[in-house]
XYZ file of C-alpha atoms in Angstrom:
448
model
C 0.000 0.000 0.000
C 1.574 3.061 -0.834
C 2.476 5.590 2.259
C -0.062 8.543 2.515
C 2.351 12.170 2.617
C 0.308 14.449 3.545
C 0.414 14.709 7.083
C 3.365 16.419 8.262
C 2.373 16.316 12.184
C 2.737 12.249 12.363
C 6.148 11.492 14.030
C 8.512 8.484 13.306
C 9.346 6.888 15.755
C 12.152 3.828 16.097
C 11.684 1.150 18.065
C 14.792 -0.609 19.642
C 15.059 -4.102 20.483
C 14.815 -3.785 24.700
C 11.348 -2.118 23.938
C 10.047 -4.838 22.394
C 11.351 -7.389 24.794
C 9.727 -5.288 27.314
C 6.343 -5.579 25.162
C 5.866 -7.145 22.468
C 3.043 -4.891 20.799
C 4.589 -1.997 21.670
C 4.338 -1.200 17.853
C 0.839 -0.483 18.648
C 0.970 1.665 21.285
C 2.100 4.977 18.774
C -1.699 6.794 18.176
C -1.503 7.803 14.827
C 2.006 8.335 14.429
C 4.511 5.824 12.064
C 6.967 3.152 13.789
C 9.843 1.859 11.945
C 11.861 -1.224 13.210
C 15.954 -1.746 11.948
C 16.000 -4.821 10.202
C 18.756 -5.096 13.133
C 16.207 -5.458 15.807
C 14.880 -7.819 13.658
C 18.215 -9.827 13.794
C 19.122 -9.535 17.600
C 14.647 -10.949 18.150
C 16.261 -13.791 16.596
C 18.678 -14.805 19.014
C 15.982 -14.254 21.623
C 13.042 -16.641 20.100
C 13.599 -19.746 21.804
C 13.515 -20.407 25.503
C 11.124 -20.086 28.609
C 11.988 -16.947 29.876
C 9.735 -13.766 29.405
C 11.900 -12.160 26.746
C 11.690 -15.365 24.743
C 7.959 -15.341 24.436
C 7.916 -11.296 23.634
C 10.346 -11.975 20.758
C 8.081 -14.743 19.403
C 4.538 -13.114 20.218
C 6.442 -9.896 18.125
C 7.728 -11.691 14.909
C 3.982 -13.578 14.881
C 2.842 -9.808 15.015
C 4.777 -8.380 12.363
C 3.721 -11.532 10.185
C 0.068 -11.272 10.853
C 0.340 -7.071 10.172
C 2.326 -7.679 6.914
C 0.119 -9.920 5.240
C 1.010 -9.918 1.811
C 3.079 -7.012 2.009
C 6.854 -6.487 1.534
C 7.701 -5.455 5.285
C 10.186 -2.735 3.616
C 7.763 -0.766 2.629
C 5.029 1.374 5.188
C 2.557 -1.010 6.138
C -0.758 -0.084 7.859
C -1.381 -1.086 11.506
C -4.462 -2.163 12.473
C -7.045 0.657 12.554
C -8.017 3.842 11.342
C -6.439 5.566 13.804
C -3.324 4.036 13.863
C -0.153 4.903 11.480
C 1.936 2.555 9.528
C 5.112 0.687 10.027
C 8.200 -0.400 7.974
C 11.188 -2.530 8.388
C 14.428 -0.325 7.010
C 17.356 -2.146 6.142
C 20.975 -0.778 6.929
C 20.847 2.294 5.433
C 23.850 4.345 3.745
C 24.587 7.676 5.727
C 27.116 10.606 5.102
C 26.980 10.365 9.389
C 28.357 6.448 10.141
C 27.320 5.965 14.085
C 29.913 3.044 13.949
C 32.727 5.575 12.853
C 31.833 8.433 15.233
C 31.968 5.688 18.581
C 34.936 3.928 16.753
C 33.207 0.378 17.485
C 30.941 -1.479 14.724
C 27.897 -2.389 16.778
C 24.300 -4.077 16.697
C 23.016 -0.306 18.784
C 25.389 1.539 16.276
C 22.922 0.340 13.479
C 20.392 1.049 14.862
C 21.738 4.365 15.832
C 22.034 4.711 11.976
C 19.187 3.879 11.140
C 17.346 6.378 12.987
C 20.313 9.108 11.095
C 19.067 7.884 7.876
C 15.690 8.872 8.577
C 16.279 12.403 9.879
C 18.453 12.625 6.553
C 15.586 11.722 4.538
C 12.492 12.817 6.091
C 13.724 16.317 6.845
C 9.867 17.023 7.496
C 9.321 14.987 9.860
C 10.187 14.787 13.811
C 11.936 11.210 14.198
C 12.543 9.842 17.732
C 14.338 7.166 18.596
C 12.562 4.876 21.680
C 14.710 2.709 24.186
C 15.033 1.382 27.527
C 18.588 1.626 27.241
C 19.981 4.748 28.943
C 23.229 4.767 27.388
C 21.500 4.200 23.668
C 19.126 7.180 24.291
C 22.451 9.163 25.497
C 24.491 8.375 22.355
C 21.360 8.876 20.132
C 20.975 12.621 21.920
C 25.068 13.135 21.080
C 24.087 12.900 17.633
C 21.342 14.821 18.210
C 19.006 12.346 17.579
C 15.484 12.689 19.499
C 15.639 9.741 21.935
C 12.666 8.780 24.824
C 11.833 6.339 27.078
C 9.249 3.688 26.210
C 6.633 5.415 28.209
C 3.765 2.998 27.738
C 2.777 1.494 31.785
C 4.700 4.018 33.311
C 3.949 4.933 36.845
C 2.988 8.381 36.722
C 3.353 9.303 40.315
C 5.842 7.444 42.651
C 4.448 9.884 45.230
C 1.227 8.399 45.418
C 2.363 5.065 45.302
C 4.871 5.005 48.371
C 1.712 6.400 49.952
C -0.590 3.465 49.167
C -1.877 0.859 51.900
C -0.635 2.994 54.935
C -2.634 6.235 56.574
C -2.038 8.251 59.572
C -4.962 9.644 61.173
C -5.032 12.477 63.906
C -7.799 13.780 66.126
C -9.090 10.418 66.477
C -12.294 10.890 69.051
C -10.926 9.348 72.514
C -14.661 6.870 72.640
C -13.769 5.437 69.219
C -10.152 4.358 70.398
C -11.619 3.259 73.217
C -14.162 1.098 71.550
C -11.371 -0.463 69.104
C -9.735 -1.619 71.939
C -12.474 -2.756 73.865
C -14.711 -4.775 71.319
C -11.703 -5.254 68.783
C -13.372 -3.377 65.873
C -15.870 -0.452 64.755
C -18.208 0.812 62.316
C -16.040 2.753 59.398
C -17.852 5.240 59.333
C -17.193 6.369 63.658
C -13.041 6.636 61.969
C -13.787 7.541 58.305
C -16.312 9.864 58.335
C -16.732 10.781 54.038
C -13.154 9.723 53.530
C -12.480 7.458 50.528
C -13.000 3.703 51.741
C -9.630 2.017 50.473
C -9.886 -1.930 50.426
C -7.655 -3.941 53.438
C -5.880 -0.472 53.646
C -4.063 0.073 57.504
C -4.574 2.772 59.706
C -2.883 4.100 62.507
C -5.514 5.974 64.665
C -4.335 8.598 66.929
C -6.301 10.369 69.334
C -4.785 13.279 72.089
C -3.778 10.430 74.531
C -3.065 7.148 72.892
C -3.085 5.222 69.541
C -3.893 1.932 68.196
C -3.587 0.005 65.007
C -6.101 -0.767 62.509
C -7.327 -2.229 59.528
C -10.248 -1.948 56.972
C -12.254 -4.781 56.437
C -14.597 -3.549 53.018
C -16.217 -6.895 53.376
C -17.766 -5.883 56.854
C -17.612 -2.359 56.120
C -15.512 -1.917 59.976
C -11.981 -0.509 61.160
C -10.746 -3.575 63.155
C -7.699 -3.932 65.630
C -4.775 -5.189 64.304
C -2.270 -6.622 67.164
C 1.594 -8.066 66.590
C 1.080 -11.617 66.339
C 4.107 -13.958 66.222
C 4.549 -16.216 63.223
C 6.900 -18.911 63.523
C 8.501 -16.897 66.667
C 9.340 -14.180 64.197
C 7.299 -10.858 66.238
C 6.839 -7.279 63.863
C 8.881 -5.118 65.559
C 7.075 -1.917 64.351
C 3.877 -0.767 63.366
C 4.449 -1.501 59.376
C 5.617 -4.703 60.194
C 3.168 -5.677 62.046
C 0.649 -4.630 59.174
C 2.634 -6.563 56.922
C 2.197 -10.058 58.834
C -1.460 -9.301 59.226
C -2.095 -9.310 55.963
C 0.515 -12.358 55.230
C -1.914 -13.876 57.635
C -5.181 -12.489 56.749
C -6.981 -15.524 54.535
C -9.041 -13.121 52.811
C -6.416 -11.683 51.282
C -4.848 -13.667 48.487
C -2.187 -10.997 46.714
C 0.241 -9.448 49.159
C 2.854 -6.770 47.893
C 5.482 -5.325 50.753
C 8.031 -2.763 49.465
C 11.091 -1.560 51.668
C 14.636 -1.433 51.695
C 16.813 -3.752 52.597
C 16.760 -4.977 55.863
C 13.521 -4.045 57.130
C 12.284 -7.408 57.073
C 10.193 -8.189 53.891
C 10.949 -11.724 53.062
C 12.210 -12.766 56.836
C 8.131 -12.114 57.054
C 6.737 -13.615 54.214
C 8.454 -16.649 54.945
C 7.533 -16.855 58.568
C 3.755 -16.094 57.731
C 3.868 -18.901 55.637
C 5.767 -21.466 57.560
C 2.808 -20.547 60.208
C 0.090 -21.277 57.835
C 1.619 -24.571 56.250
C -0.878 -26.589 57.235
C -3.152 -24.253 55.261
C -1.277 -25.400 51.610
C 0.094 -28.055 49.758
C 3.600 -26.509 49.661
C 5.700 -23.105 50.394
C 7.550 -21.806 47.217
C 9.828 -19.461 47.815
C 11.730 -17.892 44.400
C 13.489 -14.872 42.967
C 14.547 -14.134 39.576
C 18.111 -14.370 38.753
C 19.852 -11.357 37.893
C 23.286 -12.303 36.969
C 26.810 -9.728 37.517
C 26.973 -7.257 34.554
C 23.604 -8.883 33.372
C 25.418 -11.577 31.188
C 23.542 -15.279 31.494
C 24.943 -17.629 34.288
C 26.656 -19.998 31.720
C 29.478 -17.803 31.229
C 30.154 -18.783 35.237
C 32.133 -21.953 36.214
C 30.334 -25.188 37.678
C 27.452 -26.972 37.454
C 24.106 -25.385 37.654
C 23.659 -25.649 41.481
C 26.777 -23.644 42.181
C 25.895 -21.536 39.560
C 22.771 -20.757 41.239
C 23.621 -21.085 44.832
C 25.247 -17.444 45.403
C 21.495 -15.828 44.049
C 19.582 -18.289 46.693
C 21.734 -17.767 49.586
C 19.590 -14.379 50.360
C 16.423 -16.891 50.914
C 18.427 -19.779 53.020
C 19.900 -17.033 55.489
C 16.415 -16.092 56.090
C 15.377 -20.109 56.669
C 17.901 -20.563 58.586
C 17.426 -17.456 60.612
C 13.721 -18.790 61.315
C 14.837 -22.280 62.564
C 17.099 -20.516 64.643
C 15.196 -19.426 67.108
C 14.466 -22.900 67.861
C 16.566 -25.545 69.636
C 17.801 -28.693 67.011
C 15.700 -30.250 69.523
C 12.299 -28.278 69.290
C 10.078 -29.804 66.756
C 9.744 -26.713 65.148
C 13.326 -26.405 64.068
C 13.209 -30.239 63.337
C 9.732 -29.458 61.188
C 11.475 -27.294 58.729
C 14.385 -29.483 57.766
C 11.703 -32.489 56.719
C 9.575 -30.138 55.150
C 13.011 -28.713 53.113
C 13.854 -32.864 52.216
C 10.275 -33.775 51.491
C 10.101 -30.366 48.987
C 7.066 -29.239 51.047
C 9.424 -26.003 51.166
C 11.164 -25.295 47.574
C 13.813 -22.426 47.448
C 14.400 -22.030 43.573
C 14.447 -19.765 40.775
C 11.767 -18.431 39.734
C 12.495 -19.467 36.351
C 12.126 -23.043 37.517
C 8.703 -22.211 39.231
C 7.103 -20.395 36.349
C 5.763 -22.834 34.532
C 4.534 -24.872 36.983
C 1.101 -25.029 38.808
C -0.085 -23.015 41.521
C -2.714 -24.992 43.093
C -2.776 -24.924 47.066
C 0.773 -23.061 47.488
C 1.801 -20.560 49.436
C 4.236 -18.647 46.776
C 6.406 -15.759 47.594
C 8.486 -13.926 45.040
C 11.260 -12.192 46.494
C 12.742 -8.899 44.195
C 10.108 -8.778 42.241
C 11.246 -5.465 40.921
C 13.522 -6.727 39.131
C 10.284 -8.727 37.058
C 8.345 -6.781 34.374
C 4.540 -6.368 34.247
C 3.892 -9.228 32.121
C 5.802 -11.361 34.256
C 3.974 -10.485 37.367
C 0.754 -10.674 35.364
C 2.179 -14.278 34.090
C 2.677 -15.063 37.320
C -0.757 -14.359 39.289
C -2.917 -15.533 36.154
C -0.882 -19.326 36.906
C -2.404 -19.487 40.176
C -5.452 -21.445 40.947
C -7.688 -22.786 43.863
C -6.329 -21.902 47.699
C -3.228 -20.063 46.836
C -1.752 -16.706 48.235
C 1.370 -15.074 46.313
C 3.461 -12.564 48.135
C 5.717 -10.058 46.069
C 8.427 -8.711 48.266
C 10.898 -5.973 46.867
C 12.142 -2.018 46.375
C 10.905 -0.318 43.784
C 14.095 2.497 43.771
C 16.505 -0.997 43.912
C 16.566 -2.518 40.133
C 19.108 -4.742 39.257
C 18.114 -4.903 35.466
C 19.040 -2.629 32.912
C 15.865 -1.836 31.362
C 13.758 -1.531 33.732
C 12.883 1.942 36.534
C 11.215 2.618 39.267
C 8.183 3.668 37.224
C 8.121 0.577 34.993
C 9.475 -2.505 36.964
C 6.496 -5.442 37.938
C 6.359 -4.547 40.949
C 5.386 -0.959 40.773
C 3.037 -2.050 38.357
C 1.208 -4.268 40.121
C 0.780 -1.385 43.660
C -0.378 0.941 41.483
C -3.032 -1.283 38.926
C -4.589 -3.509 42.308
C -4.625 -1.029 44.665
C -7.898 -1.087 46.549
C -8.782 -4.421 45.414
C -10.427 -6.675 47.655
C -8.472 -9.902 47.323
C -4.953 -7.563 47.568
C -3.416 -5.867 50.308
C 0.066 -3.448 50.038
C 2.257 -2.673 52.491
C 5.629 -0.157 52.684
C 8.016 -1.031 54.982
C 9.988 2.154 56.432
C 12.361 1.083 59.561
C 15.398 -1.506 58.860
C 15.653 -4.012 61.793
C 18.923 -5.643 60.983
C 21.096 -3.746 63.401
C 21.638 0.136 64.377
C 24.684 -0.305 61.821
C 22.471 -1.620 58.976
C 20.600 1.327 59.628
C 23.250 3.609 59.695
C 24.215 2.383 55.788
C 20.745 2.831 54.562
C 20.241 5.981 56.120
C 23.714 7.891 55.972
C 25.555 6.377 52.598
């Protein structure tokens, strides 16, 4: 079909390949403006295609796209995308430039093409306003030094971090003394004696505060009341401060199915999780405890020497120092320490990757994903839509702590997930604020 001209106001923009890893129909998230792909994208999707991660399936679910959108059509020439108020789309082969991106950096490159590609277009469609769209930092950087237009792939973006540190936890003042008083008496309230015409936020936690004394609460939507919430001990693991103790209540709380907990490290997220669970392990089938792998410099693991378990070992250690922290507060004799070891050899507790957990079935577990900001949205999504009758997943992680290089604070799975659930029914968020390692832990997360 040939390209319509006449409207000088579309944009081109260029789509590099860690956008569409991120998403693979990113393509069609442009309004009316025109998307054109390198045909080296094209070439590094195809070292991504096969395998089980998350990437893998974005590369495939994006080449089926570009198929299914080409039809007939010679994908090097603009190519309508679906709808009437969508643009169109091209593939552009390595073009020719009087400006060589792999001579200016003195390195021949897959982002130097690209880099080129996105030259070739300002070259010759002087018109036009081209931008080049990445999740790589340093590729938007170099494409600015040429002064090439460069952004962020914006698409799922948390707008406001503000708000979101703010969700699940509320501080209110001038509390009337009778209400306190009742909370404490009968264990719970109507909402409406603490809320007045405030916006009613689902499992959301409340700390009450009157002239002479406070107490905890919680928001049950089901029964429309503000209930007490005290610090119960899980496993002999006790909250040690107000968000904490929020935090195990809703590890705890069986109405609640979909936990998040953000904090820094050391205040206690997974430590937690983990005991909540252990407590509640009659409750399920089995505990699954996971985090994605992240490896040093992002390169994969098989670049590292050994077999696969001591490949993997120095990413799980995080998750057995928190076991073993848990059994130690038992004696080796107390059938409580002695319960965790056969429920570790009978893998009734599984400490893994979660690439070995995600394709599995989550019927009757107990699943907690540790650093999930380090997952995208589609993996979280991938993640909860897998699980199935009686099971509760906990994501545990900091949102300002990613370990991957295209992801933010604004678009990692985690931050995702607070901001689209929020005030659900079945989902409950809590921000932890106060490390409890040690004063000296503290003094590293507060001073450095």
């Amino acid at each position: 079909m040939p390209r319509a001209k006449s409207d000088k106001d579309r944009k081109i923009f260029v789509l590099d390949t860690s956008v569409i890893l991120y998403a693979h129909n990113s393509i069609m998230n442009f309004a009316e403006h025109d998307v054109v792909i390198p045909i080296t994208v094209l070439e590094e999707l195809d070292q991504f295609k096969k395998g089980n991660d998350t990437k893998n399936f974005e590369a495939r679910e994006f080449i089926r796209l570009l198929d299914t959108l080409s039809k007939d059509q010679m994908i090097h020439h603009w190519t309508p995308l679906n709808g009437k108020t969508r643009g169109f789309f091209k593939v552009l082969m390595n073009p020719e430039n009087s400006m060589n991106a792999n001579v200016i950096f003195g390195e021949e490159k897959n982002d130097h093409k690209i880099l080129n590609a996105a030259l070739h277009l300002k070259q010759t469609e002087k018109d036009r306003r081209v931008i080049l769209v990445s999740k790589d930092i340093n590729l938007r950087l170099k494409a600015k030094s040429l002064d090439i237009h460069a952004e962020d792939y914006e698409t799922g973006k948390i707008k406001n971090l503000e708000e979101l540190e703010n969700t699940g936890k509320y501080v209110l003042e001038g509390i009337g003394q009778e209400v306190i008083n009742q909370i404490y008496e009968y264990n719970s309230v109507e909402a409406k004696h603490v809320l007045g015409t405030r916006k009613r936020k689902a499992n959301a936690y409340y700390i009450l505060k009157s002239e002479k004394n406070s107490v905890l609460a919680y928001y049950n939507a089901e029964d429309n009341t503000m209930e007490r919430v005290d610090k119960k001990l899980a496993y002999n693991i006790k909250p040690k401060n107000a968000e904490q103790t929020f935090a195990m209540h809703a590890i705890l709380n069986p109405r609640v199915k979909l936990v998040s907990i953000q904090g820094v490290a050391g205040t206690g997220k997974t430590l937690l999780a983990l005991a909540g669970a252990l407590e509640q392990r009659r409750d399920y089938k089995q505990i699954f405890l996971a985090r994605p792998i992240v490896p040093l410099s992002n390169k994969d693991i098989g670049y590292l020497p050994g077999d696969i378990k001591s490949k993997l070992n120095p990413y799980m250690e995080p998750l057995w120092d928190n076991l073993k922290f848990i059994q130690n507060q038992f004696k080796e004799s107390d059938k409580e320490y002695q319960k965790i070891t056969e429920m570790v050899n009978q893998e009734k507790l599984v400490i893994q990757p979660l690439a070995y957990i995600r394709g599995r079935s989550l019927s009757n577990i107990f699943f907690i994903v540790d650093e999930a900001q380090n997952l995208t949205p589609h993996e979280i999504k991938t993640i909860i839509s897998r699980a199935g009758e009686n099971t509760k997943i906990i994501f545990t992680g900091d949102i300002f702590q990613i370990d991957t290089p295209y992801l933010d604070s604004q678009s990692n799975g985690l931050s995702y997930l607070i901001d689209r659930v929020k005030d659900h029914p079945l989902y409950a968020h809590i921000k932890l604020e106060k490390g409890e390692r040690s004063e000296l832990a503290n003094l590293a997360n507060d001073l450095l």
